[in-house]
Coordinates of C-alpha atoms and ligand atoms in Angstrom, one line a residue:
M26 CA 15.2 -38.3 -14.5
P27 CA 17.3 -34.5 -14.4
R28 CA 19.7 -34.9 -11.8
M29 CA 20.1 -31.1 -9.9
T30 CA 21.1 -29.7 -7.5
T31 CA 18.0 -27.9 -5.6
A32 CA 19.2 -24.1 -6.3
D33 CA 18.0 -24.9 -9.4
V34 CA 14.8 -26.8 -8.7
A35 CA 14.2 -24.5 -7.1
V36 CA 14.6 -21.6 -10.1
A37 CA 12.2 -24.2 -11.9
I38 CA 9.8 -24.3 -9.1
L39 CA 10.3 -20.3 -9.4
R40 CA 9.7 -20.3 -13.4
R41 CA 7.0 -22.7 -13.2
E42 CA 5.2 -20.9 -11.0
G43 CA 5.3 -17.0 -12.8
V44 CA 7.9 -15.8 -11.8
T45 CA 10.2 -13.3 -13.8
N46 CA 11.5 -10.7 -11.7
A47 CA 13.5 -11.5 -8.4
F48 CA 15.3 -8.4 -5.5
G49 CA 18.2 -9.1 -3.6
L50 CA 21.5 -8.9 -2.5
P51 CA 23.7 -11.6 -2.7
G52 CA 26.1 -13.4 -0.1
A53 CA 28.7 -16.1 0.5
A54 CA 25.5 -17.9 1.9
I55 CA 23.4 -17.3 -1.3
N56 CA 25.6 -18.2 -4.0
P57 CA 24.3 -20.8 -4.7
F58 CA 21.0 -20.0 -5.9
Y59 CA 22.5 -17.0 -7.6
A60 CA 24.8 -19.3 -9.7
A61 CA 21.5 -21.4 -10.3
M62 CA 19.8 -18.0 -11.3
R63 CA 22.6 -17.4 -13.9
R64 CA 22.3 -20.2 -14.9
D65 CA 18.6 -20.3 -15.4
G66 CA 18.9 -16.9 -17.2
G67 CA 15.0 -16.1 -17.7
I68 CA 14.3 -14.6 -13.8
T69 CA 16.0 -10.6 -13.8
H70 CA 17.4 -9.7 -10.9
T71 CA 17.3 -5.8 -8.8
L72 CA 20.5 -5.2 -6.8
A73 CA 19.3 -3.8 -3.4
R74 CA 21.3 -1.3 -0.9
H75 CA 19.5 -2.9 1.5
V76 CA 18.0 -5.7 2.3
E77 CA 15.5 -4.0 3.6
G78 CA 14.9 -2.3 0.7
A79 CA 15.2 -5.3 -1.7
S80 CA 12.1 -6.8 0.8
H81 CA 9.4 -3.3 0.8
M82 CA 11.0 -4.0 -3.3
A83 CA 9.1 -7.8 -3.9
E84 CA 5.8 -6.1 -2.0
G85 CA 5.4 -3.0 -4.2
Y86 CA 5.9 -5.6 -6.8
T87 CA 3.3 -7.6 -5.9
R88 CA 0.8 -4.8 -5.2
A89 CA 1.0 -2.9 -8.9
R90 CA -0.5 -6.1 -11.0
A91 CA -3.0 -7.9 -9.8
G92 CA -0.8 -12.7 -10.2
N93 CA 2.3 -10.8 -8.7
I94 CA 4.4 -12.4 -6.1
G95 CA 7.9 -10.6 -4.8
V96 CA 10.6 -12.3 -5.2
C97 CA 13.3 -11.5 -2.5
V98 CA 16.9 -12.7 -2.0
G99 CA 19.5 -12.2 0.7
T100 CA 22.6 -14.3 2.3
S101 CA 22.0 -15.9 6.0
G102 CA 22.2 -13.6 9.6
P103 CA 21.3 -9.9 9.1
A104 CA 20.0 -9.5 4.8
G105 CA 16.7 -12.6 6.9
T106 CA 16.8 -9.9 10.0
D107 CA 16.6 -6.4 7.6
M108 CA 13.5 -8.1 5.5
I109 CA 11.6 -9.3 8.7
T110 CA 10.4 -5.0 8.5
G111 CA 9.2 -6.4 4.7
L112 CA 7.5 -8.8 5.9
Y113 CA 5.7 -7.4 8.4
S114 CA 4.4 -4.7 5.8
A115 CA 3.2 -7.4 4.2
S116 CA 1.9 -10.0 5.9
A117 CA 0.4 -6.1 8.0
D118 CA -1.7 -5.8 4.1
S119 CA -2.3 -9.2 3.3
I120 CA 0.8 -8.8 1.0
P121 CA 2.2 -12.2 -0.5
I122 CA 6.2 -11.4 -1.3
L123 CA 8.6 -15.0 -0.8
C124 CA 12.0 -14.3 0.8
I125 CA 14.7 -16.7 0.8
T126 CA 17.7 -16.3 2.5
G127 CA 20.8 -18.4 2.6
Q128 CA 21.7 -20.5 5.6
A129 CA 24.9 -22.5 7.2
P130 CA 25.3 -25.9 6.0
V131 CA 23.0 -28.4 8.7
A132 CA 25.7 -29.2 10.0
R133 CA 26.9 -26.5 11.9
L134 CA 23.7 -24.8 12.9
H135 CA 24.5 -25.6 15.6
K136 CA 27.1 -24.3 16.0
E137 CA 27.6 -19.9 16.1
D138 CA 28.6 -20.1 12.6
F139 CA 29.1 -17.2 11.0
Q140 CA 26.7 -15.4 10.3
A141 CA 23.6 -18.3 11.2
V142 CA 20.1 -16.7 12.6
D143 CA 17.5 -19.1 13.5
I144 CA 15.6 -17.2 10.4
A145 CA 13.4 -19.2 10.7
S146 CA 12.1 -18.7 13.9
I147 CA 11.9 -14.9 14.1
A148 CA 9.9 -15.0 10.7
R149 CA 7.6 -16.9 11.8
P150 CA 4.6 -14.8 13.2
L151 CA 4.9 -12.2 10.0
T152 CA 4.4 -15.3 7.4
K153 CA 1.8 -18.2 6.4
M154 CA 5.2 -19.8 6.3
A155 CA 8.5 -19.8 7.4
M156 CA 10.9 -22.9 6.8
T157 CA 14.6 -23.7 6.8
V158 CA 15.4 -26.6 4.7
L159 CA 17.1 -29.7 5.9
E160 CA 15.9 -31.5 3.8
P161 CA 17.5 -31.6 0.7
A162 CA 14.3 -33.5 -1.4
Q163 CA 12.0 -31.5 0.6
V164 CA 13.4 -28.3 -1.0
P165 CA 10.8 -29.1 -4.1
G166 CA 7.3 -29.9 -1.6
A167 CA 8.7 -26.8 0.6
F168 CA 8.4 -24.4 -2.7
Q169 CA 5.2 -26.1 -4.2
Q170 CA 3.8 -25.0 -0.3
A171 CA 4.7 -22.2 -0.5
F172 CA 3.3 -21.2 -3.6
H173 CA 0.1 -22.5 -2.7
L174 CA 0.0 -20.5 0.7
M175 CA 0.6 -17.2 -1.0
R176 CA -2.6 -17.8 -3.3
S177 CA -4.8 -19.6 -1.0
G178 CA -6.7 -17.4 1.8
R179 CA -5.6 -14.5 2.8
P180 CA -2.4 -14.3 1.6
G181 CA 0.4 -13.5 2.6
P182 CA 4.4 -13.6 2.4
V183 CA 5.9 -17.2 3.0
L184 CA 10.1 -17.3 4.3
I185 CA 11.9 -20.0 3.0
D186 CA 16.2 -20.3 4.8
L187 CA 18.0 -22.9 2.6
P188 CA 21.3 -24.0 3.9
F189 CA 24.3 -24.2 2.2
D190 CA 24.6 -27.5 1.6
V191 CA 21.3 -28.2 0.8
Q192 CA 21.1 -25.2 -2.1
L193 CA 24.5 -27.2 -3.4
A194 CA 22.9 -31.0 -2.6
E195 CA 21.5 -33.4 -5.8
I196 CA 17.5 -34.4 -6.3
D197 CA 16.2 -36.1 -9.0
F198 CA 13.7 -33.3 -10.4
D199 CA 11.4 -33.3 -13.5
P200 CA 11.2 -29.5 -13.9
G201 CA 8.8 -30.6 -17.2
T202 CA 5.9 -32.0 -14.8
Y203 CA 5.7 -29.1 -11.5
Q204 CA 2.8 -28.4 -11.6
P205 CA 1.3 -25.2 -9.2
L206 CA -1.6 -26.9 -6.8
P207 CA -4.9 -24.7 -6.9
A208 CA -4.9 -21.7 -4.3
Y209 CA -7.6 -22.5 -1.7
K210 CA -10.5 -20.1 -1.9
P211 CA -13.1 -20.2 0.6
A212 CA -16.7 -18.7 -1.9
A213 CA -20.0 -17.7 -0.7
T214 CA -22.6 -19.7 -1.5
R215 CA -26.8 -18.5 -2.7
A216 CA -28.7 -18.6 0.8
Q217 CA -25.5 -16.4 2.1
I218 CA -25.3 -14.3 -0.2
E219 CA -29.1 -13.6 -0.7
K220 CA -29.3 -13.1 3.3
A221 CA -27.5 -10.1 2.8
L222 CA -29.1 -8.2 0.4
D223 CA -32.6 -8.9 2.0
M224 CA -30.5 -7.3 5.4
L225 CA -29.5 -4.5 2.7
A226 CA -33.1 -4.4 1.8
Q227 CA -33.9 -3.6 4.8
A228 CA -32.4 -0.8 5.3
E229 CA -32.6 2.8 4.6
R230 CA -29.4 4.0 4.0
P231 CA -26.9 1.3 3.7
I232 CA -22.7 0.8 2.4
I233 CA -21.0 -0.4 1.3
V234 CA -17.2 -0.5 3.0
A235 CA -14.8 -2.0 0.4
G236 CA -11.6 -3.4 1.9
G237 CA -8.2 -4.0 -0.1
G238 CA -9.6 -8.1 -0.3
I239 CA -11.7 -6.8 -3.0
I240 CA -8.0 -5.1 -4.6
N241 CA -6.0 -9.0 -4.0
A242 CA -9.4 -10.4 -5.6
D243 CA -9.6 -8.0 -9.1
A244 CA -12.4 -7.5 -8.5
A245 CA -13.6 -4.1 -8.8
D246 CA -15.3 -4.2 -11.4
L247 CA -17.4 -6.2 -9.7
L248 CA -18.3 -3.8 -6.6
T249 CA -18.7 -0.7 -9.3
E250 CA -21.1 -3.1 -11.1
F251 CA -23.1 -4.4 -7.5
A252 CA -23.2 -0.5 -5.6
E253 CA -24.5 1.1 -9.6
L254 CA -27.1 -2.8 -9.9
T255 CA -28.1 -1.2 -6.3
G256 CA -27.4 2.2 -6.0
T257 CA -25.2 1.4 -2.8
P258 CA -22.8 4.1 -2.1
V259 CA -19.5 3.0 -1.2
V260 CA -17.2 4.4 1.5
P261 CA -13.1 2.0 0.1
T262 CA -10.8 2.1 2.9
L263 CA -7.6 3.2 2.1
M264 CA -6.5 -0.9 1.3
G265 CA -8.9 -0.4 -0.5
W266 CA -8.5 2.6 -2.6
G267 CA -9.3 2.7 -6.1
A268 CA -12.5 0.2 -5.8
L269 CA -14.7 2.2 -7.4
P270 CA -13.0 5.7 -9.4
D271 CA -12.6 8.9 -7.5
D272 CA -14.6 10.2 -9.3
H273 CA -17.8 7.8 -9.1
R274 CA -20.7 8.9 -8.5
L275 CA -20.9 5.8 -5.8
M276 CA -17.9 7.5 -4.5
A277 CA -18.9 8.7 -1.3
G278 CA -14.8 9.4 0.3
M279 CA -13.1 7.9 3.3
A280 CA -13.7 7.2 7.0
G281 CA -11.7 7.4 9.8
L282 CA -9.2 9.7 11.6
Q283 CA -6.7 10.2 10.0
T284 CA -6.9 9.0 5.5
A285 CA -10.3 10.1 6.3
H286 CA -12.4 12.9 4.4
R287 CA -14.9 14.5 6.1
Y288 CA -18.0 14.1 4.1
G289 CA -16.5 10.0 4.1
N290 CA -16.7 10.0 7.8
A291 CA -20.4 11.8 7.6
T292 CA -21.9 9.6 5.5
V293 CA -20.4 6.8 7.7
L294 CA -22.4 8.3 10.6
A295 CA -25.4 9.1 8.5
S296 CA -26.0 5.7 7.3
D297 CA -28.2 2.2 8.7
F298 CA -26.4 -0.6 7.3
V299 CA -23.0 -1.0 6.2
L300 CA -21.2 -4.2 3.3
G301 CA -17.5 -4.8 4.2
I302 CA -16.2 -6.4 2.0
G303 CA -13.0 -7.9 1.8
N304 CA -11.9 -5.2 4.8
R305 CA -10.8 -5.6 8.6
W306 CA -12.4 -2.7 10.5
A307 CA -9.1 -1.1 11.4
N308 CA -9.2 1.3 14.3
R309 CA -7.6 3.6 12.2
H310 CA -10.5 3.7 10.0
T311 CA -13.7 3.0 12.7
G312 CA -11.6 5.3 15.7
G313 CA -14.3 4.4 18.7
L314 CA -16.2 1.1 17.7
A315 CA -19.1 3.1 20.2
T316 CA -19.4 5.2 17.6
Y317 CA -18.7 3.5 14.5
T318 CA -21.6 1.1 15.1
A319 CA -24.6 2.5 16.7
G320 CA -27.1 2.5 14.8
R321 CA -26.4 -0.4 12.7
T322 CA -26.2 -3.4 11.0
F323 CA -22.9 -5.0 10.1
V324 CA -22.7 -7.6 7.9
H325 CA -19.0 -8.6 6.8
V326 CA -17.1 -10.5 4.4
D327 CA -14.0 -12.1 3.9
I328 CA -11.9 -14.5 2.3
E329 CA -10.7 -15.6 6.9
P330 CA -12.9 -17.1 8.6
T331 CA -11.0 -16.3 12.0
Q332 CA -11.5 -12.0 11.1
I333 CA -15.3 -12.0 11.5
G334 CA -15.3 -11.2 14.7
R335 CA -12.0 -10.2 15.8
V336 CA -12.7 -6.4 15.9
F337 CA -16.5 -6.4 16.7
A338 CA -19.0 -8.9 16.2
P339 CA -21.2 -8.1 12.6
D340 CA -24.8 -8.7 12.4
Y341 CA -24.3 -10.7 9.6
G342 CA -20.3 -12.9 8.7
I343 CA -19.2 -14.6 4.9
V344 CA -15.9 -16.4 4.6
S345 CA -15.7 -15.4 1.6
D346 CA -13.3 -13.9 -1.7
A347 CA -14.4 -11.2 -2.1
G348 CA -14.1 -11.7 -6.0
A349 CA -16.5 -14.3 -5.5
A350 CA -18.7 -13.2 -3.2
L351 CA -19.2 -10.3 -5.2
K352 CA -20.6 -12.5 -8.2
L353 CA -23.2 -13.2 -6.7
F354 CA -24.0 -10.4 -5.5
V355 CA -24.2 -8.9 -8.9
E356 CA -25.7 -12.5 -10.4
V357 CA -28.8 -12.2 -7.4
A358 CA -29.0 -7.6 -7.4
R359 CA -30.1 -8.3 -11.6
E360 CA -32.2 -10.6 -11.0
R361 CA -34.1 -8.8 -8.5
K362 CA -33.3 -5.9 -10.5
S363 CA -35.6 -7.4 -13.1
A364 CA -37.6 -8.6 -10.9
G365 CA -38.8 -4.5 -9.2
R366 CA -37.3 -6.2 -5.9
L367 CA -34.8 -3.5 -5.7
A368 CA -35.5 -0.5 -3.9
D369 CA -34.4 2.5 -4.9
R370 CA -31.5 4.5 -3.7
T371 CA -31.1 8.0 -5.9
A372 CA -32.2 10.3 -2.6
W373 CA -30.3 9.1 -0.6
A374 CA -26.9 8.3 -2.6
Q375 CA -27.8 12.2 -3.2
E376 CA -27.9 12.8 0.3
C377 CA -23.9 11.8 -0.1
R378 CA -23.4 13.2 -2.8
Q379 CA -24.9 16.5 -1.0
R380 CA -21.7 16.0 1.4
R381 CA -19.5 15.5 -0.9
A382 CA -20.0 18.5 -2.7
T383 CA -20.1 20.8 0.8
M384 CA -18.0 19.2 2.7
Q385 CA -14.1 20.1 2.1
R386 CA -10.9 20.8 3.2
R387 CA -9.3 24.0 2.2
T388 CA -6.5 23.1 -0.7
H389 CA -5.9 27.0 -1.9
F390 CA -3.2 28.4 0.1
D391 CA -0.6 30.9 -1.4
N392 CA 1.8 31.1 1.9
V393 CA 5.7 31.0 1.8
P394 CA 7.0 28.8 2.6
V395 CA 4.5 26.2 2.1
K396 CA 1.7 24.9 3.1
P397 CA 1.1 21.2 2.3
Q398 CA -2.2 21.7 0.6
R399 CA -1.4 22.8 -1.7
V400 CA 1.4 20.6 -3.1
Y401 CA -1.1 18.7 -3.5
E402 CA -3.9 21.0 -5.5
E403 CA -0.3 20.5 -7.6
M404 CA -0.1 17.4 -7.7
N405 CA -4.0 17.1 -8.7
R406 CA -3.3 19.4 -11.9
A407 CA -0.1 18.3 -12.7
F408 CA -1.1 13.9 -12.9
G409 CA -4.1 12.7 -14.3
P410 CA -6.3 9.4 -13.8
E411 CA -3.1 7.5 -15.0
T412 CA -0.9 7.9 -12.1
R413 CA 0.0 5.3 -9.7
Y414 CA 1.0 6.9 -6.0
V415 CA 3.3 5.4 -4.1
S416 CA 3.3 6.0 -0.5
T417 CA 3.8 4.9 3.3
I418 CA 3.4 6.8 6.0
G419 CA 3.6 10.7 7.9
L420 CA 1.6 13.4 7.4
S421 CA 2.8 13.9 3.9
Q422 CA 0.7 11.2 3.5
I423 CA -2.2 11.3 5.7
A424 CA -2.7 14.4 4.2
A425 CA -2.2 12.3 0.1
A426 CA -5.3 10.3 0.5
Q427 CA -7.3 13.7 1.9
F428 CA -6.4 15.4 -0.9
L429 CA -5.4 13.4 -4.1
H430 CA -7.1 11.6 -6.0
V431 CA -7.4 7.9 -7.0
Y432 CA -9.1 6.3 -10.0
R433 CA -7.7 2.4 -10.7
P434 CA -7.1 -0.2 -8.5
R435 CA -3.8 -0.6 -7.3
H436 CA -2.9 3.1 -7.7
W437 CA -2.6 4.1 -4.3
I438 CA 0.2 1.3 -2.6
N439 CA -0.4 2.3 0.6
A440 CA 2.3 0.4 3.2
G441 CA -1.7 1.0 5.3
Q442 CA -0.8 -1.1 8.4
A443 CA 2.8 -1.8 9.9
G444 CA 3.6 2.2 7.7
P445 CA 7.3 1.6 7.7
L446 CA 9.2 4.5 7.5
G447 CA 11.2 4.3 4.4
W448 CA 9.6 1.7 2.6
T449 CA 8.2 4.3 -0.5
T450 CA 11.6 4.9 -2.2
P451 CA 12.5 0.3 -2.8
A452 CA 8.1 0.3 -2.6
A453 CA 7.8 2.1 -5.8
L454 CA 11.8 1.4 -7.1
G455 CA 9.4 -2.1 -6.8
V456 CA 6.0 -1.1 -8.7
C457 CA 8.1 0.7 -11.4
V458 CA 10.3 -3.5 -12.1
A459 CA 5.9 -4.7 -12.3
D460 CA 4.3 -1.6 -14.2
P461 CA 7.2 0.3 -16.0
D462 CA 3.9 2.0 -18.1
T463 CA 2.5 3.3 -15.6
P464 CA 3.5 7.1 -14.5
V465 CA 4.8 6.1 -11.3
V466 CA 4.8 9.1 -8.1
A467 CA 5.5 8.3 -4.8
L468 CA 5.8 10.9 -2.0
S469 CA 7.3 11.1 0.8
G470 CA 7.9 13.4 3.9
D471 CA 11.5 14.1 4.1
Y472 CA 12.4 11.1 7.5
D473 CA 10.2 9.2 5.4
F474 CA 12.2 9.6 2.6
Q475 CA 16.4 9.6 3.8
F476 CA 14.8 6.5 6.0
M477 CA 16.1 4.1 2.7
I478 CA 17.6 7.5 0.6
E479 CA 20.8 5.0 -0.8
E480 CA 18.1 2.4 -2.5
L481 CA 17.8 5.8 -5.1
A482 CA 21.2 4.5 -6.9
V483 CA 18.8 1.4 -7.7
G484 CA 16.7 2.9 -10.1
A485 CA 19.6 4.6 -11.5
Q486 CA 20.9 2.0 -11.9
F487 CA 18.1 0.0 -13.7
N488 CA 16.1 3.3 -14.9
L489 CA 13.5 2.5 -13.0
P490 CA 12.6 6.3 -13.3
Y491 CA 8.8 7.9 -11.3
I492 CA 9.1 11.0 -9.4
H493 CA 9.3 11.8 -6.3
V494 CA 7.1 14.3 -4.3
L495 CA 9.1 14.9 -1.3
V496 CA 7.7 17.1 1.5
N497 CA 10.1 18.4 3.6
N498 CA 8.4 20.5 6.7
A499 CA 12.3 19.4 8.5
Y500 CA 10.4 18.0 11.2
L501 CA 9.2 13.9 11.5
G502 CA 5.3 16.0 11.4
L503 CA 3.0 14.0 12.3
I504 CA 5.5 13.1 16.2
R505 CA 5.2 16.3 16.3
Q506 CA 1.4 16.8 16.3
S507 CA 0.9 14.1 18.4
Q508 CA 3.5 15.0 20.7
R509 CA 0.3 18.3 21.5
G510 CA -0.9 16.1 23.9
F511 CA 2.5 15.5 25.4
D512 CA 2.6 19.7 25.3
M513 CA 6.1 19.3 23.7
D514 CA 8.3 19.6 20.6
Y515 CA 11.3 17.0 20.6
C516 CA 13.2 14.8 20.0
V517 CA 11.0 15.8 16.5
Q518 CA 13.3 18.4 14.7
L519 CA 15.5 17.9 11.4
S520 CA 17.0 20.9 11.3
F521 CA 20.0 22.1 11.5
D522 CA 22.2 24.7 9.9
N523 CA 24.3 22.5 6.9
V524 CA 27.6 24.1 6.6
N525 CA 27.7 22.7 3.4
A526 CA 24.8 24.0 1.9
P527 CA 22.9 27.0 3.8
E528 CA 20.8 27.6 0.8
V529 CA 18.2 25.2 2.4
G530 CA 17.6 27.2 5.3
G531 CA 18.2 25.5 8.3
Y532 CA 16.3 22.8 7.4
G533 CA 19.4 20.6 7.2
V534 CA 20.2 17.7 4.6
D535 CA 21.0 18.6 1.3
H536 CA 17.8 16.1 -0.3
V537 CA 18.5 17.6 -3.6
K538 CA 22.5 17.1 -3.8
V539 CA 21.7 13.7 -2.3
A540 CA 20.3 12.2 -5.0
E541 CA 22.4 13.7 -7.7
G542 CA 25.1 11.6 -5.8
L543 CA 22.8 8.5 -6.4
G544 CA 22.4 9.0 -10.1
C545 CA 18.3 10.8 -9.8
K546 CA 17.4 14.1 -11.4
A547 CA 16.3 16.6 -8.4
L548 CA 14.6 20.2 -8.1
R549 CA 13.7 21.9 -4.7
V550 CA 11.1 24.9 -4.9
T551 CA 10.2 26.7 -2.3
E552 CA 7.0 28.9 -3.9
P553 CA 3.7 27.6 -5.0
G554 CA 3.6 29.2 -7.9
E555 CA 6.8 26.8 -8.4
I556 CA 5.9 23.7 -7.9
G557 CA 3.4 23.2 -10.8
P558 CA 6.8 23.9 -13.2
A559 CA 8.3 22.0 -11.6
L560 CA 5.9 18.6 -11.6
E561 CA 6.0 19.6 -15.7
E562 CA 10.1 20.3 -15.8
A563 CA 10.2 16.8 -13.4
K564 CA 8.4 14.6 -16.1
K565 CA 10.7 15.9 -19.0
L566 CA 13.5 15.1 -16.9
L567 CA 11.7 11.9 -16.0
A568 CA 11.5 10.9 -19.8
E569 CA 15.4 12.7 -21.3
Y570 CA 17.4 10.2 -18.3
R571 CA 15.4 7.4 -17.0
V572 CA 15.7 7.6 -13.9
P573 CA 14.2 8.6 -10.6
V574 CA 13.3 12.5 -10.2
V575 CA 12.8 14.0 -7.3
V576 CA 10.6 17.4 -6.1
E577 CA 11.4 19.1 -2.8
V578 CA 9.1 21.7 -1.7
I579 CA 9.5 23.6 1.5
L580 CA 7.1 23.7 3.0
E581 CA 7.0 25.8 6.5
R582 CA 8.3 23.9 9.6
V583 CA 4.7 23.4 11.5
T584 CA 1.4 22.9 10.2
N585 CA -1.0 20.4 11.8
V586 CA -3.4 18.1 9.5
S587 CA -7.2 17.2 10.0
M588 CA -7.5 14.1 12.5
G589 CA -9.0 12.8 15.8
T590 CA -9.9 10.5 17.9
E591 CA -13.7 9.4 17.1
L592 CA -15.1 9.5 13.6
D593 CA -17.5 12.2 15.0
N594 CA -14.7 14.3 17.2
V595 CA -12.0 15.4 13.9
V596 CA -10.4 18.3 14.4
E597 CA -10.1 20.6 12.0
F598 CA -6.5 23.1 12.0
E599 CA -7.2 25.1 8.6
D600 CA -10.1 27.0 7.2
L601 CA -13.4 24.9 5.6
A602 CA -13.3 25.3 1.6
E603 CA -15.9 28.2 2.0
R604 CA -15.9 28.9 -2.3
R605 CA -15.1 27.0 -5.6
E606 CA -11.3 28.5 -5.5
D607 CA -10.2 27.2 -2.1
A608 CA -10.5 24.6 -3.1
P609 CA -10.4 24.5 -7.0
T610 CA -9.0 20.4 -7.6
A611 CA -12.3 18.5 -5.5
V612 CA -13.3 16.3 -7.9
V613 CA -17.1 17.1 -6.8
A614 CA -16.8 20.9 -7.0
L615 CA -18.1 23.1 -4.0
L616 CA -21.4 24.3 -4.3
D617 CA -21.5 28.1 -4.2
Ligands
TPP725 C1 10.2 3.2 11.6 C2 9.3 4.2 12.3 N1 9.8 4.1 12.9 C3 9.1 4.4 13.5 C4 7.7 5.7 13.3 C5 7.1 6.3 13.9 N2 6.7 7.5 12.5 C6 5.7 7.4 11.6 S1 5.2 8.8 11.0 C7 7.5 9.2 11.6 C8 7.8 10.9 11.3 C9 7.6 11.2 9.7 O1 8.1 12.3 9.6 P1 8.1 13.0 7.9 O2 8.7 11.9 7.6 O3 9.2 14.1 7.6 O4 6.9 12.8 7.3 P2 5.4 14.4 8.1 O5 5.1 14.2 8.9 O6 6.6 15.4 8.6 O7 5.1 14.4 6.9 C10 7.8 8.4 12.6 C11 8.6 8.9 12.8 C12 6.9 5.1 12.4 N3 6.1 4.7 10.8 N4 8.5 3.7 11.5
MG726 MG1 8.2 15.6 7.6

């Protein structure tokens, strides 16, 4: 039996579990683990500039590809606390990441040792397991259990904290016979699917609300097949966006208070039956529950039993992995179709499509300073269906969801629930590591961009090329808009006269200089007509230099983006599209 340090055991297990990449930064207390990674040589390590960045890189890495588990590594004390935000956003969006931290030696844990913090207790509410491994012989079991939990049921993150002496202790371990534990995924029964389909058959205007669970289960094709078989229009949630291509005839638009389409909300309100699959009735999707649920029957399919009924009581709940449920939905629907037992939904689907073709927001503005809507129109022209978008939060992200197009699962990568500012840059880098062959376009407001701007150097150092569209309004735009309710504009301005950069015209930070200083390429545009050419130029720079390329668009300072409090009370601030030229890149052409 080979005898090895538990740090070597941990690395051997990571390899056996399929890990090829890690994101992190070393410190003294995690050096034994780094030494083991070095000895092994099979894990590519990306050195973050901030440990929170490493945790978001791990999230981006997981979110980009089915089956991936991002690993982030840091030392004891502040490294673990820095990664707490990543654990939060991962757990909130059901994303597995494994966070590994160093720790003070076991005998000194209670002595207020240098950088000794009880990270497992801090991480516990945000993880499926958070464990300081005190016994060396427990290390194999801890890692084996970590992978089992991350993959089972509702996916989520795990933290394993390794005291310095535990990492160095030797145990007997045979990597050759190590076997990952099977993941537990509950599956719907045929009787349950039959019942749900019976309920759907009773409806006249059914829709499917497709959540991120479908993406997690890698079941987008099954969703599409089921929607097509039954002719049911699909409303993806923000986390499910891309499960059905935006140009699919049954794509009915997104619903919600912010990241939503007018036609998506109208279709939800017109429906009489909602089949939610792998979704969690997020409050910014539902808005007020009375409006959302009135007059509708609900079936809710979710992998986590305690999610059923958490937000409101559905008429029927099924505990199942989204993929397993959809497989049966397709099977039974196919049988019913060949028996002539499926209702014809053509008229209802056509009605939804008609809404899509008539209820559009205007994107074409020629104003200087640029209106944000125009940026997305230009992005739609410049970036094709192969593009993967990464964004976090703010007016920038909300408008992106309203105006951009997403055609494939995992091509809208967003920290949907937690929305931690600064997430975009490191997450985009993690996405680039996971899939270097697909073009990545990140989108940030100026504040999100400034939060973890140092991570751009990681992209330059490790040649992780992507385009970062930066929409600069020199404002905490979303918060400025929400302060209208308090009749104030307080502590939300990012503008100042930059003594080194009068050319930024009072917008404060010179992002171009900072990005260049960090080893990236950067362009700034101020006119709407310059956006398209700048995006094309960015593609060239990216191909030539293989580093992140920032395209900053100077926006008008104040724009209010459509949002509201209820699905039937979303406030529009701009003229709506009336002619094709008003929304020239809309997927469904506006009916004249
Ligand atoms: C860590 C953190 N603090 C505060 C917030 C609240 N918040 C949400 S959006 C936003 C402003 C974002 O500004 P910017 O990135 O410039 O985007 P804009 O809304 O201007 O497009 C703030 C402060 C947050 N999401 N995360
Ligand atoms: Mg801003």
